[in-house]
Coordinates of C-alpha atoms in Angstrom, one line a residue:
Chain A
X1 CA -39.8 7.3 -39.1
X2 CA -38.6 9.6 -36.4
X3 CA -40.6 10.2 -33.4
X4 CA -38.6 12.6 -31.5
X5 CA -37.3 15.6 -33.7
X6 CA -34.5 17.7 -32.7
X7 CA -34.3 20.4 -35.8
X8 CA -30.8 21.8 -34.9
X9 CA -28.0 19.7 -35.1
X10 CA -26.2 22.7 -33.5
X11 CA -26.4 25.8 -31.4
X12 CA -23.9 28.7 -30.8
X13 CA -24.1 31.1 -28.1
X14 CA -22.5 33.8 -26.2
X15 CA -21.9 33.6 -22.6
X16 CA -24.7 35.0 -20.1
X17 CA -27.3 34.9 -23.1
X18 CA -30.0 32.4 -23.0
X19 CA -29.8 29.2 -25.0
X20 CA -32.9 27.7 -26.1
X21 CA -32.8 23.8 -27.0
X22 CA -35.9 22.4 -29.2
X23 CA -37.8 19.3 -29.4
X24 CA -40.6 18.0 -31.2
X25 CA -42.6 14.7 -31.2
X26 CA -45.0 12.7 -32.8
X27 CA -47.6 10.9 -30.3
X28 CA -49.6 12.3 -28.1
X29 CA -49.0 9.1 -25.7
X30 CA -45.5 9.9 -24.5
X31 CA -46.1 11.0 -21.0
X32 CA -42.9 12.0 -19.8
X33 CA -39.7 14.2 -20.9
X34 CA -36.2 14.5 -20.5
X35 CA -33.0 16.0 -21.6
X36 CA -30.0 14.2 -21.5
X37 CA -26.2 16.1 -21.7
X38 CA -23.3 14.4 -23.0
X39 CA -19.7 15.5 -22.9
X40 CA -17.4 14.5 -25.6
X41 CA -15.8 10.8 -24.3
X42 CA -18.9 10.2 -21.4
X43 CA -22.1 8.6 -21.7
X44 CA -25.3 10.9 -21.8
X45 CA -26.2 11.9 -17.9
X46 CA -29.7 12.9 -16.7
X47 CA -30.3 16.6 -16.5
X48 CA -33.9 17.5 -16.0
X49 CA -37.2 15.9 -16.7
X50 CA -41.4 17.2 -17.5
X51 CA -44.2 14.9 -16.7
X52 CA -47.1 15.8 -19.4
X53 CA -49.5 17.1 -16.3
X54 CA -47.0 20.1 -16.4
X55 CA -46.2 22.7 -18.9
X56 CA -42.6 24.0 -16.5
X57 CA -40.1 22.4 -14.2
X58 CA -37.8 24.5 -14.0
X59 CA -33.8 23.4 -12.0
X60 CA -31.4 26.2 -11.6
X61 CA -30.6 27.7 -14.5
X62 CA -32.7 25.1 -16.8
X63 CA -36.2 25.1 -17.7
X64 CA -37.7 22.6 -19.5
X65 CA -40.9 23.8 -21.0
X66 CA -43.5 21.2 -23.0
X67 CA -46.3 22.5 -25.0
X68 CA -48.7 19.3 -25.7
X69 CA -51.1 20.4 -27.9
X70 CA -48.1 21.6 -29.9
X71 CA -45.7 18.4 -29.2
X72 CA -42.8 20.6 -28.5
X73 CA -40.6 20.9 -25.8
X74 CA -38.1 22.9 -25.1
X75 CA -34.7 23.8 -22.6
X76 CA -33.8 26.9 -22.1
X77 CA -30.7 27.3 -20.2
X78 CA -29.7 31.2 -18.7
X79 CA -27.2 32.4 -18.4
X80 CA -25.4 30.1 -20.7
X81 CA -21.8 29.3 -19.7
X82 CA -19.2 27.5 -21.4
X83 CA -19.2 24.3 -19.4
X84 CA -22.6 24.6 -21.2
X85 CA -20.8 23.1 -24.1
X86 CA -22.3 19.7 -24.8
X87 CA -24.7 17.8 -26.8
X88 CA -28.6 17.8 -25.4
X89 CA -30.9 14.9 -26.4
X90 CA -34.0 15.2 -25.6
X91 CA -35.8 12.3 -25.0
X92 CA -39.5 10.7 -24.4
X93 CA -41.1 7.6 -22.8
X94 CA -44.9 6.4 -22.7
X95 CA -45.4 4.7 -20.4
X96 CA -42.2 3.1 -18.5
X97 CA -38.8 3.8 -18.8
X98 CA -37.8 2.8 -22.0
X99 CA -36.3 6.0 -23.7
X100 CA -37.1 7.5 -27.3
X101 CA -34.0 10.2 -28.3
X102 CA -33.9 13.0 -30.7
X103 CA -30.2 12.8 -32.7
X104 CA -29.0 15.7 -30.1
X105 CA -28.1 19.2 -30.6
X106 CA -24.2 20.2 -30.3
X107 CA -24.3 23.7 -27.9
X108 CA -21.5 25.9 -28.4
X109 CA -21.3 28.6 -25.7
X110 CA -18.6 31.1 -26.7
X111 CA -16.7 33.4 -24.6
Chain B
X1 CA -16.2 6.3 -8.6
X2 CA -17.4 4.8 -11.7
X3 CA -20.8 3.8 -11.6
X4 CA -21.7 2.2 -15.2
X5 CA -18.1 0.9 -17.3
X6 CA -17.9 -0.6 -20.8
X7 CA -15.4 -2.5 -21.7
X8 CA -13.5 -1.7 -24.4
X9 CA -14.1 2.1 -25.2
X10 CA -13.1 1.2 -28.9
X11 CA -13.5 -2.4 -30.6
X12 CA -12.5 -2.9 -33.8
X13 CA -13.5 -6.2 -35.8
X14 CA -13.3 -7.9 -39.2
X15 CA -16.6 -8.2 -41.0
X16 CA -18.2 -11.4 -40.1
X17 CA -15.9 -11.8 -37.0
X18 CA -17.7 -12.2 -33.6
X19 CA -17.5 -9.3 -31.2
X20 CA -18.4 -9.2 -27.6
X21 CA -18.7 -5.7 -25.6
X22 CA -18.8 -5.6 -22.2
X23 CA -21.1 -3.7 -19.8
X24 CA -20.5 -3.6 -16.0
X25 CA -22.1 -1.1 -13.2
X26 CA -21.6 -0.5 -9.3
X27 CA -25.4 0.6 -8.8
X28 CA -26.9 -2.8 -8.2
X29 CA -29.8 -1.8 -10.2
X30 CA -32.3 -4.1 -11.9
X31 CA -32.2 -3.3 -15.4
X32 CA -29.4 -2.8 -18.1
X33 CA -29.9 -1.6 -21.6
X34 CA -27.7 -1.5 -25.0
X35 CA -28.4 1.4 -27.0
X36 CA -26.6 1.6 -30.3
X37 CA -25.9 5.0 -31.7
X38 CA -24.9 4.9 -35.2
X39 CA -23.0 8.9 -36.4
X40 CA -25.4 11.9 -36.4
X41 CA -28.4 9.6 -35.1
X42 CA -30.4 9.2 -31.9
X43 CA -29.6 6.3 -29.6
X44 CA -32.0 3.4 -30.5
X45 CA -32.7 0.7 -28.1
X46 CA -32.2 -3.0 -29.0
X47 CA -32.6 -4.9 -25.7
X48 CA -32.9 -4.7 -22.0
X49 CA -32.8 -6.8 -19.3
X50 CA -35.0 -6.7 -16.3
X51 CA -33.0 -8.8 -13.4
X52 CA -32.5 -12.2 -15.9
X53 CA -35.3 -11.2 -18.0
X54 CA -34.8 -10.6 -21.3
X55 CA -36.5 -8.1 -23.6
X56 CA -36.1 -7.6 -27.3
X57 CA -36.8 -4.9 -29.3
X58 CA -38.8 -5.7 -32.1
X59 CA -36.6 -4.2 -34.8
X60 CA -33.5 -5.4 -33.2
X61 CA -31.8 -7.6 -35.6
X62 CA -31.1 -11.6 -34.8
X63 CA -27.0 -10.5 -35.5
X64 CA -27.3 -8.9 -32.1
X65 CA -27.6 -11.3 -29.1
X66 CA -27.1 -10.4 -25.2
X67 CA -26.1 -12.1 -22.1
X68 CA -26.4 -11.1 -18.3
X69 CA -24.7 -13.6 -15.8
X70 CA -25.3 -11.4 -12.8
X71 CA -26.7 -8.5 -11.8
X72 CA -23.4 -6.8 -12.1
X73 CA -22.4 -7.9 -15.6
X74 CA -24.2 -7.5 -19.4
X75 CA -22.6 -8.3 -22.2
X76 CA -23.7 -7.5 -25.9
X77 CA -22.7 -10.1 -28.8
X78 CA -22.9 -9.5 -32.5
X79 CA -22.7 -12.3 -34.2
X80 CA -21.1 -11.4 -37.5
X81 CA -20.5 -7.8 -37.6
X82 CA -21.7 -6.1 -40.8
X83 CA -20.3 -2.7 -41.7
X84 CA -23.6 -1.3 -41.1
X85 CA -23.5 -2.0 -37.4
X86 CA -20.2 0.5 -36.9
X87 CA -21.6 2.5 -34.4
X88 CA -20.9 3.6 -30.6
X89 CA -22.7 1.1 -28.1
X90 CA -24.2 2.8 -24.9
X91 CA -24.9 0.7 -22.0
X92 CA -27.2 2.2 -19.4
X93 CA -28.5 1.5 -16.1
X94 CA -32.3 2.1 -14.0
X95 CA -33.5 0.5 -10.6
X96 CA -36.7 -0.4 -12.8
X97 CA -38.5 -0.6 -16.2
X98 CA -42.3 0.2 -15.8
X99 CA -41.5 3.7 -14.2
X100 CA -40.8 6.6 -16.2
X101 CA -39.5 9.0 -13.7
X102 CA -36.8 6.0 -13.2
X103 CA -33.3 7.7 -14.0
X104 CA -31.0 5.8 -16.4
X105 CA -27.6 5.8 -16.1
X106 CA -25.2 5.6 -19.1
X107 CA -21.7 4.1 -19.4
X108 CA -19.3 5.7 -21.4
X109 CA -19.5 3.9 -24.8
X110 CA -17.5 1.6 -26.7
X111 CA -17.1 2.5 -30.7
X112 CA -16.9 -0.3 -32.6
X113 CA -15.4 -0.4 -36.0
X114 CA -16.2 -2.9 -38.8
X115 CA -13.6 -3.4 -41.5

C-alpha cells in the first residue's frame, strides 16, 4: 500500500523548458517534504525540502510547491538543463527523519 | 572526499549463503540507515541505528540482521539470501532521528544478486 505516489515513471524535456515533477501522498500527518536526485552509479543526494506550514520554497531554479488539502507536491525545475538528467524521489516524513519515497521519476532533458 | 562508502558496489551470493554489506561514512553523524531498493520501487527502510541503538522496522524481515561496532562502521547481514531480496542496498547517514529537517546522506549502493 503505497503512501507516496509518483505517477510518472518518466519525463522528457527540452532544454530551457520547464519540467514539472509530481507527487502525491496518502496521510495528512506527514509534515515535511523533500526531493531527492540520483545520478546513475551515486546514491540519492538532498535537493530541496517543504515543511507543511508552507505551500513554496523555492532554491534557484527549483520550486517545490505542496498543496495539502490536495496531498500533492510538486518540483518544477526552469529552465531545465541536461545535467537535469536524473531520477527525483520525492519523499515524506511525519514526524522525525525517517523517510517515505515515491519509486522516482527518470527526467530526460534533451538538447 | 567521500563522505558515506559501501562496500562492495555489487555482491553477488548463492541462495541461502550469508552475505554481509558494508557501510562506512566520514561525517561522524549519529544515525545510519539501510534502505533496500528492489527494481522500479521506492527505497523502503528496514533498520536504523541511533549511536548503538538499534531500531527495527516493523516489516523488516528476521533474514535481515545489522551490526554497528562504532560510530564509523554499519554493516547489514542477511542471513540466507532469498532471490526475493536481489535488490540495491542504500546506506544513509543524519546527525539525528527525531528531526525532520535533519539531511540524510546516502552512499552509493551495493547491488546484490541472489542466484
Amino acid at each position: 500500500d503505497q503512501q507516496v505516489k509518483q505517477n510518472s515513471p518518466s519525463l522528457s524535456v527540452q532544454e530551457g523548458r520547464i519540467s514539472i515533477l509530481n507527487c502525491d501522498y496518502t496521510n495528512s500527518m506527514f509534515d515535511y517534504f523533500l526531493w531527492y536526485k540520483k545520478y546513475p552509479a551515486e546514491g540519492p543526494t538532498f535537493l530541496i525540502s517543504i515543511s507543511s506550514i508552507k505551500d513554496k520554497n523555492e532554491d534557484g531554479r527549483f520550486t517545490v510547491f505542496l498543496n495539502k488539502s490536495a496531498k500533492h507536491l510538486s518540483l518544477h525545475i526552469v529552465p531545465s538543463q541536461p545535467g537535469d538528467s536524473a531520477v527525483y524521489f520525492c519523499a515524506v516524513t511525519g514526524g522525525g527523519n525517517k523517510l517515505t519515497f515515491g519509486t522516482g521519476t527518470q527526467l530526460k532533458v534533451e538538447l | 572526499d567521500a563522505m558515506v562508502i559501501q562496500n562492495p558496489r555489487y555482491q553477488v551470493t548463492q541462495f541461502g549463503k550469508p552475505v554481509t554489506l558494508s557501510c562506512s561514512q566520514t561525517l561522524n553523524h549519529n544515525v545510519m540507515y539501510w534502505y533496500q531498493q528492489k527494481s522500479s520501487q521506492a527505497p523502503k527502510l528496514l533498520f536504523h541505528y541511533y549511536d548503538k541503538d538499534f531500531n527495527n522496522e516493523a516489516d523488516t524481515p528476521d533474514n535481515f540482521q545489522s551490526r554497528r561496532p562504532n560510530t564509523s562502521f554499519c554493516f547489514l547481514d542477511i542471513r540466507s539470501p532469498g532471490l526475493g531480496d536481489a535488490a540495491m542496498y542504500l546506506c544513509a547517514t543524519s546527525r539525528e532521528v527525531a528531526i525532520s529537517t535533519d539531511t540524510q546522506y546516502f552512499g552509493p549502493g551495493t547491488r546484490l544478486t541472489v542466484l
